[in-house]
PDB file of C-alpha atoms in Angstrom:
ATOM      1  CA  UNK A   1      25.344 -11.785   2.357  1.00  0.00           C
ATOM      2  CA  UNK A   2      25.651 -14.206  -0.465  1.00  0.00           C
ATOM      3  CA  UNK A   3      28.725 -12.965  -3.202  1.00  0.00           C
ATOM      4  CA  UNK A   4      27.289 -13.714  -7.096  1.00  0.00           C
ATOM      5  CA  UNK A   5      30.488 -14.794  -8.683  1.00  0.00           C
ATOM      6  CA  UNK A   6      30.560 -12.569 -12.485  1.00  0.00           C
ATOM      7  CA  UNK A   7      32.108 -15.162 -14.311  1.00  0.00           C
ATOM      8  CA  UNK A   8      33.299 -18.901 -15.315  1.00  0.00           C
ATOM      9  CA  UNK A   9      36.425 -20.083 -15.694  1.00  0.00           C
ATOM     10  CA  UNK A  10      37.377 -23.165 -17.862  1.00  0.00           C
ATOM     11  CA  UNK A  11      40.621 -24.403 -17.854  1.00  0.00           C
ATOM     12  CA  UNK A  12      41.420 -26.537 -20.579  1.00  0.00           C
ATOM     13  CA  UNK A  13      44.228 -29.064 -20.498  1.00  0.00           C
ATOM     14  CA  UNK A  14      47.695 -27.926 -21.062  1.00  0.00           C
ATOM     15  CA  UNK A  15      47.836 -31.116 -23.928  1.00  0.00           C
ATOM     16  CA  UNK A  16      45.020 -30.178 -25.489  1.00  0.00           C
ATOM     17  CA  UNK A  17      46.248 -27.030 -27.940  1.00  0.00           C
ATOM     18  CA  UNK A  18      49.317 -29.196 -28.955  1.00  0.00           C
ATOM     19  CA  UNK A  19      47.246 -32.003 -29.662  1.00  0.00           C
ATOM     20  CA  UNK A  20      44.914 -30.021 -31.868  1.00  0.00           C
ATOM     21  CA  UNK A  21      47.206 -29.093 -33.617  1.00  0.00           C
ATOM     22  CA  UNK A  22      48.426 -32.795 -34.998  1.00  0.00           C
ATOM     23  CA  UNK A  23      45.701 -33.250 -36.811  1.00  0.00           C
ATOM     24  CA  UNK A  24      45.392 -33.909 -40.498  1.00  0.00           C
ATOM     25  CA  UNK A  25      42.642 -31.874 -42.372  1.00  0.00           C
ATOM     26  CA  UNK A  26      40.644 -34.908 -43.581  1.00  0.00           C
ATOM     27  CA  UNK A  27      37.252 -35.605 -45.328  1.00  0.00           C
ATOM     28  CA  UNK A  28      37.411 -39.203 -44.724  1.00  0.00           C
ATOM     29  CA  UNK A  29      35.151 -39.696 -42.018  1.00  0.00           C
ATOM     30  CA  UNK A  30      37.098 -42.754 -39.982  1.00  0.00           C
ATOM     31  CA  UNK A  31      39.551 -40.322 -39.814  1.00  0.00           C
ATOM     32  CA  UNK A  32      37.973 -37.629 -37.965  1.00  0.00           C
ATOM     33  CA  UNK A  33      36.787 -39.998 -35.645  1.00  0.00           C
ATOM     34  CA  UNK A  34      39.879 -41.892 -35.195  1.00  0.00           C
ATOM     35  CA  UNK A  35      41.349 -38.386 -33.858  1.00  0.00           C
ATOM     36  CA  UNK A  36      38.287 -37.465 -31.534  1.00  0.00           C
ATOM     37  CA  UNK A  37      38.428 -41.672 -30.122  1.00  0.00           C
ATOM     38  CA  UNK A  38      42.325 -40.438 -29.705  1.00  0.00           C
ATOM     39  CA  UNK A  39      41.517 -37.778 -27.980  1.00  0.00           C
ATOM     40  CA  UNK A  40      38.758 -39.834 -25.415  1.00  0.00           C
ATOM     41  CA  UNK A  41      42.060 -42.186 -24.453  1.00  0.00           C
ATOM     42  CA  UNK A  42      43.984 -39.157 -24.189  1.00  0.00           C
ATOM     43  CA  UNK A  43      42.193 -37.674 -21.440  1.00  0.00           C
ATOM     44  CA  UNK A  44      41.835 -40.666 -19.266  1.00  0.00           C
ATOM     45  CA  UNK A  45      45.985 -41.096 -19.948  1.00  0.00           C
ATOM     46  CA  UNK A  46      46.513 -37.290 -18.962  1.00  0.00           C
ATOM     47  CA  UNK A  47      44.374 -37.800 -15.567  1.00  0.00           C
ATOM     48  CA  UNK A  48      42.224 -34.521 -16.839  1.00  0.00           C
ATOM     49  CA  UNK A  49      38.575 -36.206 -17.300  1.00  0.00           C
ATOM     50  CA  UNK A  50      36.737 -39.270 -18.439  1.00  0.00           C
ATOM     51  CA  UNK A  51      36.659 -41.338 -21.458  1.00  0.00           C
ATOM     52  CA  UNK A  52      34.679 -38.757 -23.461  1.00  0.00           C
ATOM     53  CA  UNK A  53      35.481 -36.339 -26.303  1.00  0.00           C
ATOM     54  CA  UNK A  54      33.623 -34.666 -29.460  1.00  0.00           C
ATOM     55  CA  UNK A  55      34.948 -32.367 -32.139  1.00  0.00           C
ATOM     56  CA  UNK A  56      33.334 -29.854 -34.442  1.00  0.00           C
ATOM     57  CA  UNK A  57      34.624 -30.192 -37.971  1.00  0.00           C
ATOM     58  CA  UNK A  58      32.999 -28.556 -41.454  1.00  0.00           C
ATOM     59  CA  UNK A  59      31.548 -31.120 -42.875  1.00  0.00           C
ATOM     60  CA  UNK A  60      33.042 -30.198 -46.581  1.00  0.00           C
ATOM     61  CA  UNK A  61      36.597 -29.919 -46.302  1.00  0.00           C
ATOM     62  CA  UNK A  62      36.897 -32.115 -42.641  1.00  0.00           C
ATOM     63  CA  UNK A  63      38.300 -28.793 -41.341  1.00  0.00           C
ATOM     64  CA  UNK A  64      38.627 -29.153 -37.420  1.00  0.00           C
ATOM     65  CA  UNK A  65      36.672 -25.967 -35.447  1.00  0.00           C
ATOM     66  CA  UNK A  66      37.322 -27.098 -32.006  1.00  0.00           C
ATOM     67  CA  UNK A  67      37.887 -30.239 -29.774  1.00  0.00           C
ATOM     68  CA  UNK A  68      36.015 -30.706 -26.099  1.00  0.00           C
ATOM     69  CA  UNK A  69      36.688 -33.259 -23.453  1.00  0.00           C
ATOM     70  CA  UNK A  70      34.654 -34.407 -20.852  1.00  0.00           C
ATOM     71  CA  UNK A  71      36.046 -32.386 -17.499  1.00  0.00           C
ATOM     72  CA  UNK A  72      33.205 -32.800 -15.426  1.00  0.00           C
ATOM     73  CA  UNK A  73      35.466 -33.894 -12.580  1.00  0.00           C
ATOM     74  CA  UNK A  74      38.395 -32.048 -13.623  1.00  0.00           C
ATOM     75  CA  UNK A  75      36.692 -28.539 -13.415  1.00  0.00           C
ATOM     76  CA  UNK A  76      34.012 -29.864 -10.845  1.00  0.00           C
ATOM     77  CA  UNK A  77      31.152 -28.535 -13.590  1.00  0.00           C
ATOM     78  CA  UNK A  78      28.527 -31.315 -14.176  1.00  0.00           C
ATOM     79  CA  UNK A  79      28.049 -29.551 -17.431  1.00  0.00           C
ATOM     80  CA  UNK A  80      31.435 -29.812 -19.087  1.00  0.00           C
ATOM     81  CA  UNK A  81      30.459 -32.987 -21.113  1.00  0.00           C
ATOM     82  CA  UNK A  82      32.525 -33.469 -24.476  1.00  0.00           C
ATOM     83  CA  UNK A  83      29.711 -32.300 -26.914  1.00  0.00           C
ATOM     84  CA  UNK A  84      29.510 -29.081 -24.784  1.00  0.00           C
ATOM     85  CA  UNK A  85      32.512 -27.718 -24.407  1.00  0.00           C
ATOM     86  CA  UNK A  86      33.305 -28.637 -27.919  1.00  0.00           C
ATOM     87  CA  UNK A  87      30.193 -26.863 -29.279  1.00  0.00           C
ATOM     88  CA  UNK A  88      30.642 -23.706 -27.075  1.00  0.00           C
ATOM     89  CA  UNK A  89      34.679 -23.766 -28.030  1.00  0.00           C
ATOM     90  CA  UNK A  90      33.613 -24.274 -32.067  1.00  0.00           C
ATOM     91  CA  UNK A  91      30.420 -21.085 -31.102  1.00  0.00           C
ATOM     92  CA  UNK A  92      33.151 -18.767 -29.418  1.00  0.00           C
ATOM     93  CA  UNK A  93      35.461 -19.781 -32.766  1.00  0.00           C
ATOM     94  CA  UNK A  94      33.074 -18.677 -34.798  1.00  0.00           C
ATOM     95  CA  UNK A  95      31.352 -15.617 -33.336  1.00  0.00           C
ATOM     96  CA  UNK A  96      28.050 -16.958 -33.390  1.00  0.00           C
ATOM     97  CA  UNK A  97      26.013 -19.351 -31.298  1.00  0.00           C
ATOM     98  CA  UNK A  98      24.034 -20.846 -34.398  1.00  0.00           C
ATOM     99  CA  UNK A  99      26.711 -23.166 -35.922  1.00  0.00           C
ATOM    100  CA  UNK A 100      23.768 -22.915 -39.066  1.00  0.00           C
ATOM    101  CA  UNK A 101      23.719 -19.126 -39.795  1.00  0.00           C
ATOM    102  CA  UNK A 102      25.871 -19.123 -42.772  1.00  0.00           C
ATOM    103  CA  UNK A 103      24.655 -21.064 -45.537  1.00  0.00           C
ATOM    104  CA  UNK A 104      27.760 -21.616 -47.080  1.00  0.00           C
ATOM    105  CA  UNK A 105      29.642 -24.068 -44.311  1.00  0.00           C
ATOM    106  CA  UNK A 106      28.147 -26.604 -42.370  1.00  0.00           C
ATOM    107  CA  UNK A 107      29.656 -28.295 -39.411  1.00  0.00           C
ATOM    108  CA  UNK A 108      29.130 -31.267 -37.710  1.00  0.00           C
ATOM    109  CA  UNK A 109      29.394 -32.871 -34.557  1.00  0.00           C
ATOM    110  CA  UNK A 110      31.525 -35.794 -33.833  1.00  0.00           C
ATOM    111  CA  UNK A 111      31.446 -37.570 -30.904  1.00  0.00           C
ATOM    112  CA  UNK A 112      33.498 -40.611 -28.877  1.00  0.00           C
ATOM    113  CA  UNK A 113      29.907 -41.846 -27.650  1.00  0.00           C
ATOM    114  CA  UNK A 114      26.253 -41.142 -27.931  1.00  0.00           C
ATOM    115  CA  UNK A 115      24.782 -38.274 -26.737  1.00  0.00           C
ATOM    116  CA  UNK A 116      23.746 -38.464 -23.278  1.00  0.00           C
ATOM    117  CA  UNK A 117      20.507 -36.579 -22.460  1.00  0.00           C
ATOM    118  CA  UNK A 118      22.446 -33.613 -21.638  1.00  0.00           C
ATOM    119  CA  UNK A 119      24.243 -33.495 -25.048  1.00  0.00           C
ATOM    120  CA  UNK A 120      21.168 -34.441 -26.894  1.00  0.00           C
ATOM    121  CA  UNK A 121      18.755 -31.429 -25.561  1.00  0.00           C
ATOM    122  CA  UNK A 122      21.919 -29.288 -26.609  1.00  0.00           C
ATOM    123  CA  UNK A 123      22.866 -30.433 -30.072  1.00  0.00           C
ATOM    124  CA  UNK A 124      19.274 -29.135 -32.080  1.00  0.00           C
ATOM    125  CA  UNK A 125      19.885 -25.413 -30.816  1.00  0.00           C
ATOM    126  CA  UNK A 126      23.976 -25.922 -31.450  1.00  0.00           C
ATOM    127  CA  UNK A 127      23.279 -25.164 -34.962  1.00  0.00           C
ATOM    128  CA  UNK A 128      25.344 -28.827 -36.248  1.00  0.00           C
ATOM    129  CA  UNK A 129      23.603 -30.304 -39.594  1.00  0.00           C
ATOM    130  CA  UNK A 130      24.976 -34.086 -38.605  1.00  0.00           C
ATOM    131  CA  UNK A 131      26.031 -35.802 -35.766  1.00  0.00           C
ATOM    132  CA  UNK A 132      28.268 -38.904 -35.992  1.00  0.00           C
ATOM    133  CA  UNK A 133      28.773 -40.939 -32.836  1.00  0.00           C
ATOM    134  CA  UNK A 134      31.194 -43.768 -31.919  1.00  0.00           C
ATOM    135  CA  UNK A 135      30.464 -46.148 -28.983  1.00  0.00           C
ATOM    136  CA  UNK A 136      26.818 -47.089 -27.928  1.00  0.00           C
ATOM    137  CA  UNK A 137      25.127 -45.093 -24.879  1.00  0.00           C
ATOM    138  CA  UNK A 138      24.564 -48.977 -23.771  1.00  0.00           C
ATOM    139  CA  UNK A 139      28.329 -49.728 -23.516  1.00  0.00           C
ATOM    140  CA  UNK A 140      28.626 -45.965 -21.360  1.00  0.00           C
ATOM    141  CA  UNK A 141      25.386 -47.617 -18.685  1.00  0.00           C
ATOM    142  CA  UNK A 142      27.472 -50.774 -18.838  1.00  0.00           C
ATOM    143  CA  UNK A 143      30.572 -49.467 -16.964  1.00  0.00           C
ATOM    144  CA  UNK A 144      28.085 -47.246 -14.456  1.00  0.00           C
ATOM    145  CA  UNK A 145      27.498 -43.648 -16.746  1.00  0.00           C
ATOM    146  CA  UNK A 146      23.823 -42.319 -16.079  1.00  0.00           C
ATOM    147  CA  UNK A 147      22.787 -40.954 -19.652  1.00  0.00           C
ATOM    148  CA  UNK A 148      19.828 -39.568 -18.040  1.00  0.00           C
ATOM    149  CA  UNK A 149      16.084 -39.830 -19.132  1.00  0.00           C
ATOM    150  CA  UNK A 150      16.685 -40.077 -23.409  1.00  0.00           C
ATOM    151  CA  UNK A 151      14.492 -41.127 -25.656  1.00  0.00           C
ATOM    152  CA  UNK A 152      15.134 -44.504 -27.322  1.00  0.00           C
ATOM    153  CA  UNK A 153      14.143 -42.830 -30.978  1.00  0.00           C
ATOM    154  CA  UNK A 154      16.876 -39.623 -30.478  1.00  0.00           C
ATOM    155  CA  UNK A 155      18.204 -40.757 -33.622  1.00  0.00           C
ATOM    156  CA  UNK A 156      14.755 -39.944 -35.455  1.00  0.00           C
ATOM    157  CA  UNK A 157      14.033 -37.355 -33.027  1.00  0.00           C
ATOM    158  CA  UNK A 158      17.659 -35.349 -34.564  1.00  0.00           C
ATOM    159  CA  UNK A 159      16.602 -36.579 -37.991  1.00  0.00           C
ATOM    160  CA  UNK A 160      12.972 -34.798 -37.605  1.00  0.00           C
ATOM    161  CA  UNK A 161      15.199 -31.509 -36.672  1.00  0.00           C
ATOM    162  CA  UNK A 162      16.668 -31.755 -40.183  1.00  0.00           C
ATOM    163  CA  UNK A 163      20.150 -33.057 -38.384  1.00  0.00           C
ATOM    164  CA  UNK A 164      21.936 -36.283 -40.174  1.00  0.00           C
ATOM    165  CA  UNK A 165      22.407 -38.881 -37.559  1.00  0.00           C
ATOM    166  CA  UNK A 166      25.406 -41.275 -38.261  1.00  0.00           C
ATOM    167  CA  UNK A 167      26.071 -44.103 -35.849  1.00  0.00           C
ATOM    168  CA  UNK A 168      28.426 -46.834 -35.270  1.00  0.00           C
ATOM    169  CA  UNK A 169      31.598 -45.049 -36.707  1.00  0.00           C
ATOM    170  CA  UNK A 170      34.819 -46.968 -35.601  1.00  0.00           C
ATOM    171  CA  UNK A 171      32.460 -48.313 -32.990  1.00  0.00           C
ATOM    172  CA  UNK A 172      34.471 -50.961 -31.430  1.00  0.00           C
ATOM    173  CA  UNK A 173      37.436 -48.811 -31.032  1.00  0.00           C
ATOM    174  CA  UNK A 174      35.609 -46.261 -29.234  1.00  0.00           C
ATOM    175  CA  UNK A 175      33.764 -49.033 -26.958  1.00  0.00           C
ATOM    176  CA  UNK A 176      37.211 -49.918 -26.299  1.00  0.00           C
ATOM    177  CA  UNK A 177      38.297 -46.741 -23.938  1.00  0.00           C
ATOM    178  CA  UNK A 178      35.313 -47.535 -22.247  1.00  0.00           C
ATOM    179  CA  UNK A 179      35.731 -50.646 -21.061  1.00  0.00           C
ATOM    180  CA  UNK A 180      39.229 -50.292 -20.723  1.00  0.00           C
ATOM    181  CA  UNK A 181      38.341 -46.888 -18.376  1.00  0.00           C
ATOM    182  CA  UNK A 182      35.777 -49.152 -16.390  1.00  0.00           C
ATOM    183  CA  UNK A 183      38.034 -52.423 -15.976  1.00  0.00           C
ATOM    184  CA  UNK A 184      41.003 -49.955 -14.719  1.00  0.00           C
ATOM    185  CA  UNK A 185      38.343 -48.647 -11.831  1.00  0.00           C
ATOM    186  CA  UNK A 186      38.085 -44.907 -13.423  1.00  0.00           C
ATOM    187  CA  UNK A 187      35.874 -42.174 -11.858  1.00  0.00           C
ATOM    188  CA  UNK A 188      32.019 -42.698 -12.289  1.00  0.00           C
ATOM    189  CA  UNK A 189      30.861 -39.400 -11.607  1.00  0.00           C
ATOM    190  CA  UNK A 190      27.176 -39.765 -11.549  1.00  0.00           C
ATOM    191  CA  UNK A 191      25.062 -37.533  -9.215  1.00  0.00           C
ATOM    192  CA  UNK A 192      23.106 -39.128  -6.422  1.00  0.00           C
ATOM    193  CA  UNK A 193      25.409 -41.466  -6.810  1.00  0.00           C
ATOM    194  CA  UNK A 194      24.086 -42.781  -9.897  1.00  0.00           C
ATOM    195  CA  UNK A 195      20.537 -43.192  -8.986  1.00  0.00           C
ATOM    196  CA  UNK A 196      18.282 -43.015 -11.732  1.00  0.00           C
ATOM    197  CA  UNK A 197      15.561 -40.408 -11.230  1.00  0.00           C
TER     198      UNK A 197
END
């Protein structure tokens, strides 16, 4: 007789509370994604996942909400991309899984590279108001990622969705883990071993 397990456990890296905690509350945007880029390197330095990571912030005051990683290897869940974990971390946060149901705050997602197609289905019932994105989805195919079957107008696709789409911030910096994560021979951890479907 099959056993239905009742829950999921995520276990989030041991670094990953004290790095939180280093950062500076911040409205300048660089910033912001300077940490979350940190963060990406982080991760690949700390052997707990690949050279992803996204961060909910408020979009006022630059106040940080939470921080996800990409642990699809680490926790052996093909859903634990960066933009997931760190929208159901920022949804647990805040008691509520529509990051737009109080009028007052808005958040927004930043992330270390474009939304795969995963991340992308996910973001318009997240609740975010604006996404800002570092390296190119091109530059994660480059080095072997599969970023599934996404539309080539996502940008306009968020935009029609009412949800500000901001791209290229600190762009080379973030293409940078990237290639450095491909050149050092990291984990590609596509499915079917990365056939496209």
């Amino acid at each position: 007789m099959t056993q239905q397990h009742q829950s999921i456990h995520i276990n989030l890296p041991a670094w990953l509370n004290e790095y939180t905690q280093s950062y500076t509350l911040s409205t300048n945007l660089n910033k912001r994604m300077d940490f979350v880029i940190t963060a990406s390197k982080k991760n690949i330095e700390m052997k707990t996942g690949g050279p992803f990571a996204a961060a909910i912030f408020e979009i006022g005051t630059g106040k940080l909400i939470s921080l996800g990683l990409n642990l699809v290897e680490n926790q052996r869940l093909s859903i634990l991309h960066a933009e997931i974990l760190a929208i159901a971390l920022a949804q647990q946060a805040l008691n509520t899984y529509d990051l737009d149901s109080n009028p007052e705050t808005k958040y927004e997602l930043i992330t270390s590279t474009e939304p795969c197609a995963m991340c992308l289905g996910a973001i318009p019932w997240s609740g975010v108001q604006r996404v800002v994105t570092g390296a190119s989805s091109s530059t994660a195919e480059e080095i072997g990622f599969d970023e599934g079957a996404k539309p080539g107008n996502w940008q306009q696709a968020l935009e029609t969705r009412k949800i500000e789409v901001i791209t290229q911030t600190q762009q080379e910096s973030a293409e940078q883990v990237l290639k450095q994560y491909g050149f050092e021979g990291g984990l590609i951890y596509n499915s079917n071993k990365g056939k496209r479907m």
